Each structure stands twice: as structure tokens, then as C-alpha cells.
């Protein structure tokens, strides 16, 4: 009889633990959905604004797809550059895709800023007008506390940076790192 009481007590403890675990999972799911909805809304709002700025017009938005549960849904990026119809990201040109991706990347940064961001040749497929808009936005973003490390070969992008780092090869097989503080160089030029 004592053994049966022990087993019944253990069974009741397990049943109670299972119920508590299910409540915990339900609470986590609810909180996850609420956080995802809030973050998605903020990123979508920033994305729409930044898209229009980078394109000089047009509109874009994000949409959750393929599931009733937002935790399992996919993400669709719908974009409408100036003078075009609303379409999926995959139907845009290479330069348009880059600008759209940059708008999304910066929208995430505005929602959840990071101290450092590395951008590798993101300006390569862009024409000069788009590089200018990209650099203007990058300057504004840098003013909000994020440091950007931009790897580029584009002359306009290099001209708009605060500091340049480059590698030169004075003689074959001997590389040397060169650093130029453009703001300091500008102040020296003005005093000369």
C-alpha cells in the first residue's frame, strides 16, 4: 500500500510538472508572437521609409507569408521602385535588389542598433546617383552610434568616408597598410 501511495505521488508530481511545462511553453509562444509582431511592425515601417529615400521615391513593404502562425511564416519583400509596378524582390534588377536589401538592413539597424556593421562592396552594382543616396543615408546612420566599415572600390564612396585604409605594394611581395584621416587631411588643406 505504501508503494502504491509513493507511485501515485510521483505520478501526480509528473502530471503537475507536465502541466507547468505546457503553461511555460504557451507563455513563451505568446511572448514570441508578441515580440515578433512588434519587431516586424517597426522594421516594416523603417523599411518603407528607407526604401523611398534610397530610391528617391517608390514604396515597399514586408509581408509574412505561407503560415497562419507568425513564428513559422516566411518573409516576402514587396517593392515598387519609382515608375514600376509592385513586384517581388527577385524580379528587380541587380542594383534595385541591392538598394532594397540595404533599406532592409538599415531598417533592422534602426530597430535594433548594433555597434559595428561591415558592408562589403555593396555599392558595386550601383550607379553614381544611387551611390550618392547610399552614402548620405550611411552618414546619417553613422551619426546614430553605429560604426560602419565599408569595403569599396567606388571613388564616390571613398570620398565620403571619414577614414580610408588601403594596402599598397611599393615593391613586389612587400605590402604596406596606408591610413588616411580625410577630415584631418581636409583641415590641413584649409590651413595651407
XYZ file of C-alpha atoms in Angstrom:
192
model
C 0.000 0.000 0.000
C 2.874 2.317 0.839
C 4.453 1.583 -2.545
C 1.193 2.452 -4.339
C 0.983 5.754 -2.447
C 4.582 6.597 -3.476
C 3.853 5.795 -7.123
C 0.628 7.837 -7.058
C 2.547 10.751 -5.516
C 5.215 10.523 -8.228
C 2.515 10.312 -10.895
C 0.842 13.414 -9.516
C 4.220 15.247 -9.416
C 4.854 14.299 -13.062
C 1.377 15.370 -14.110
C 1.855 18.684 -12.310
C 5.321 19.188 -13.901
C 3.915 18.431 -17.381
C 1.091 20.951 -16.878
C 3.569 23.563 -15.650
C 5.846 22.896 -18.636
C 2.908 23.251 -21.058
C 1.936 26.572 -19.451
C 5.551 27.733 -19.778
C 5.662 26.760 -23.468
C 2.349 28.523 -24.116
C 3.654 31.668 -22.369
C 6.881 31.577 -24.427
C 4.902 31.114 -27.661
C 2.629 34.034 -26.786
C 5.566 36.263 -25.859
C 7.441 35.203 -29.021
C 4.454 36.102 -31.201
C 4.040 39.470 -29.463
C 7.739 40.317 -29.809
C 7.825 39.196 -33.436
C 4.742 41.283 -34.255
C 6.216 44.383 -32.589
C 9.634 43.967 -34.234
C 8.109 43.167 -37.619
C 5.948 46.283 -37.471
C 8.917 48.513 -36.546
C 11.219 47.021 -39.210
C 8.471 47.263 -41.837
C 7.859 50.942 -41.040
C 11.593 51.782 -41.232
C 11.969 49.676 -44.386
C 9.188 51.543 -46.195
C 10.710 54.925 -45.299
C 14.297 53.953 -46.156
C 13.271 52.322 -49.440
C 11.672 55.568 -50.609
C 14.757 57.541 -49.556
C 17.236 55.231 -51.283
C 15.180 55.098 -54.479
C 14.168 58.743 -54.464
C 10.522 57.628 -54.404
C 8.545 54.428 -54.798
C 7.240 52.268 -51.994
C 7.873 48.899 -50.421
C 6.664 46.714 -47.585
C 7.326 43.413 -45.871
C 4.753 40.653 -45.536
C 4.640 37.404 -43.588
C 3.643 34.509 -45.814
C 2.722 30.849 -46.005
C 1.508 30.319 -42.439
C -1.158 31.414 -40.022
C 1.410 31.286 -37.208
C 3.863 34.219 -37.454
C 6.573 32.117 -35.777
C 6.512 29.741 -38.747
C 5.822 32.229 -41.542
C 8.204 33.190 -44.324
C 9.103 36.767 -45.239
C 8.152 38.395 -48.522
C 9.711 41.657 -49.673
C 7.441 43.616 -51.993
C 8.972 46.592 -53.773
C 7.798 49.254 -56.182
C 10.667 51.453 -57.430
C 9.612 54.775 -58.972
C 7.839 54.216 -62.281
C 7.428 50.447 -61.814
C 4.660 48.217 -60.531
C 4.710 46.416 -57.172
C 6.690 43.190 -57.534
C 8.696 40.595 -55.665
C 12.372 41.237 -54.901
C 13.501 38.528 -57.331
C 12.044 40.475 -60.294
C 14.096 43.631 -59.625
C 17.391 44.474 -61.353
C 20.684 43.823 -59.540
C 21.067 47.462 -58.466
C 17.445 47.627 -57.320
C 17.902 44.436 -55.313
C 20.987 45.901 -53.615
C 19.170 49.132 -52.685
C 16.198 47.140 -51.395
C 18.482 44.885 -49.340
C 20.266 47.964 -47.939
C 16.932 49.509 -46.979
C 16.052 46.290 -45.131
C 19.496 46.049 -43.478
C 19.314 49.646 -42.276
C 15.696 49.159 -41.138
C 16.871 46.337 -38.882
C 19.673 48.594 -37.592
C 17.201 51.347 -36.740
C 15.020 48.833 -34.903
C 17.892 47.109 -33.082
C 21.140 49.080 -33.453
C 24.490 47.309 -33.376
C 27.807 48.999 -32.571
C 29.547 47.842 -35.787
C 28.423 46.965 -39.310
C 30.622 45.679 -42.156
C 29.442 46.396 -45.709
C 31.467 44.608 -48.390
C 31.242 46.060 -51.930
C 27.530 46.810 -51.551
C 27.911 49.854 -53.802
C 29.495 47.938 -56.710
C 26.305 47.457 -58.786
C 25.002 50.994 -58.116
C 25.181 54.000 -60.430
C 26.557 57.328 -59.157
C 23.152 58.779 -58.192
C 22.332 55.692 -56.102
C 25.813 55.665 -54.528
C 25.253 59.291 -53.504
C 21.895 58.427 -51.830
C 23.501 55.376 -50.186
C 26.400 57.456 -48.797
C 24.034 60.142 -47.500
C 21.987 57.539 -45.640
C 25.164 55.862 -44.376
C 26.393 59.188 -42.962
C 23.096 59.679 -41.114
C 23.181 56.116 -39.764
C 26.778 56.574 -38.572
C 25.670 59.641 -36.645
C 23.357 57.436 -34.555
C 26.151 55.458 -32.900
C 26.919 52.614 -35.306
C 30.395 52.447 -36.828
C 30.460 51.290 -40.426
C 33.380 49.543 -42.057
C 32.826 49.826 -45.804
C 34.919 47.781 -48.204
C 34.718 49.501 -51.575
C 36.471 50.426 -54.803
C 33.964 53.153 -55.672
C 35.577 56.611 -55.791
C 32.420 58.406 -54.586
C 32.044 56.148 -51.565
C 35.697 56.546 -50.644
C 35.415 60.326 -50.918
C 32.517 60.385 -48.424
C 34.209 58.299 -45.694
C 35.914 59.683 -42.573
C 38.998 57.477 -42.807
C 40.483 55.346 -45.569
C 42.629 52.246 -45.193
C 44.396 50.763 -48.166
C 47.122 48.303 -48.993
C 49.946 49.319 -51.305
C 52.726 47.238 -52.740
C 55.796 49.508 -53.012
C 57.849 46.576 -54.252
C 56.866 43.083 -55.330
C 55.901 40.899 -52.382
C 56.043 43.706 -49.789
C 52.612 45.049 -48.771
C 52.110 48.086 -46.616
C 48.974 49.374 -44.893
C 48.199 53.040 -45.545
C 45.698 55.049 -43.478
C 44.325 58.498 -44.299
C 42.113 60.521 -41.966
C 40.142 62.547 -44.524
C 38.823 65.087 -42.005
C 42.357 65.774 -40.747
C 43.669 65.982 -44.330
C 40.887 68.457 -45.179
C 41.746 70.665 -42.195
C 45.441 70.640 -43.208
C 44.484 71.665 -46.737
C 42.367 74.541 -45.458
C 45.203 75.913 -43.286
C 47.801 75.655 -46.064
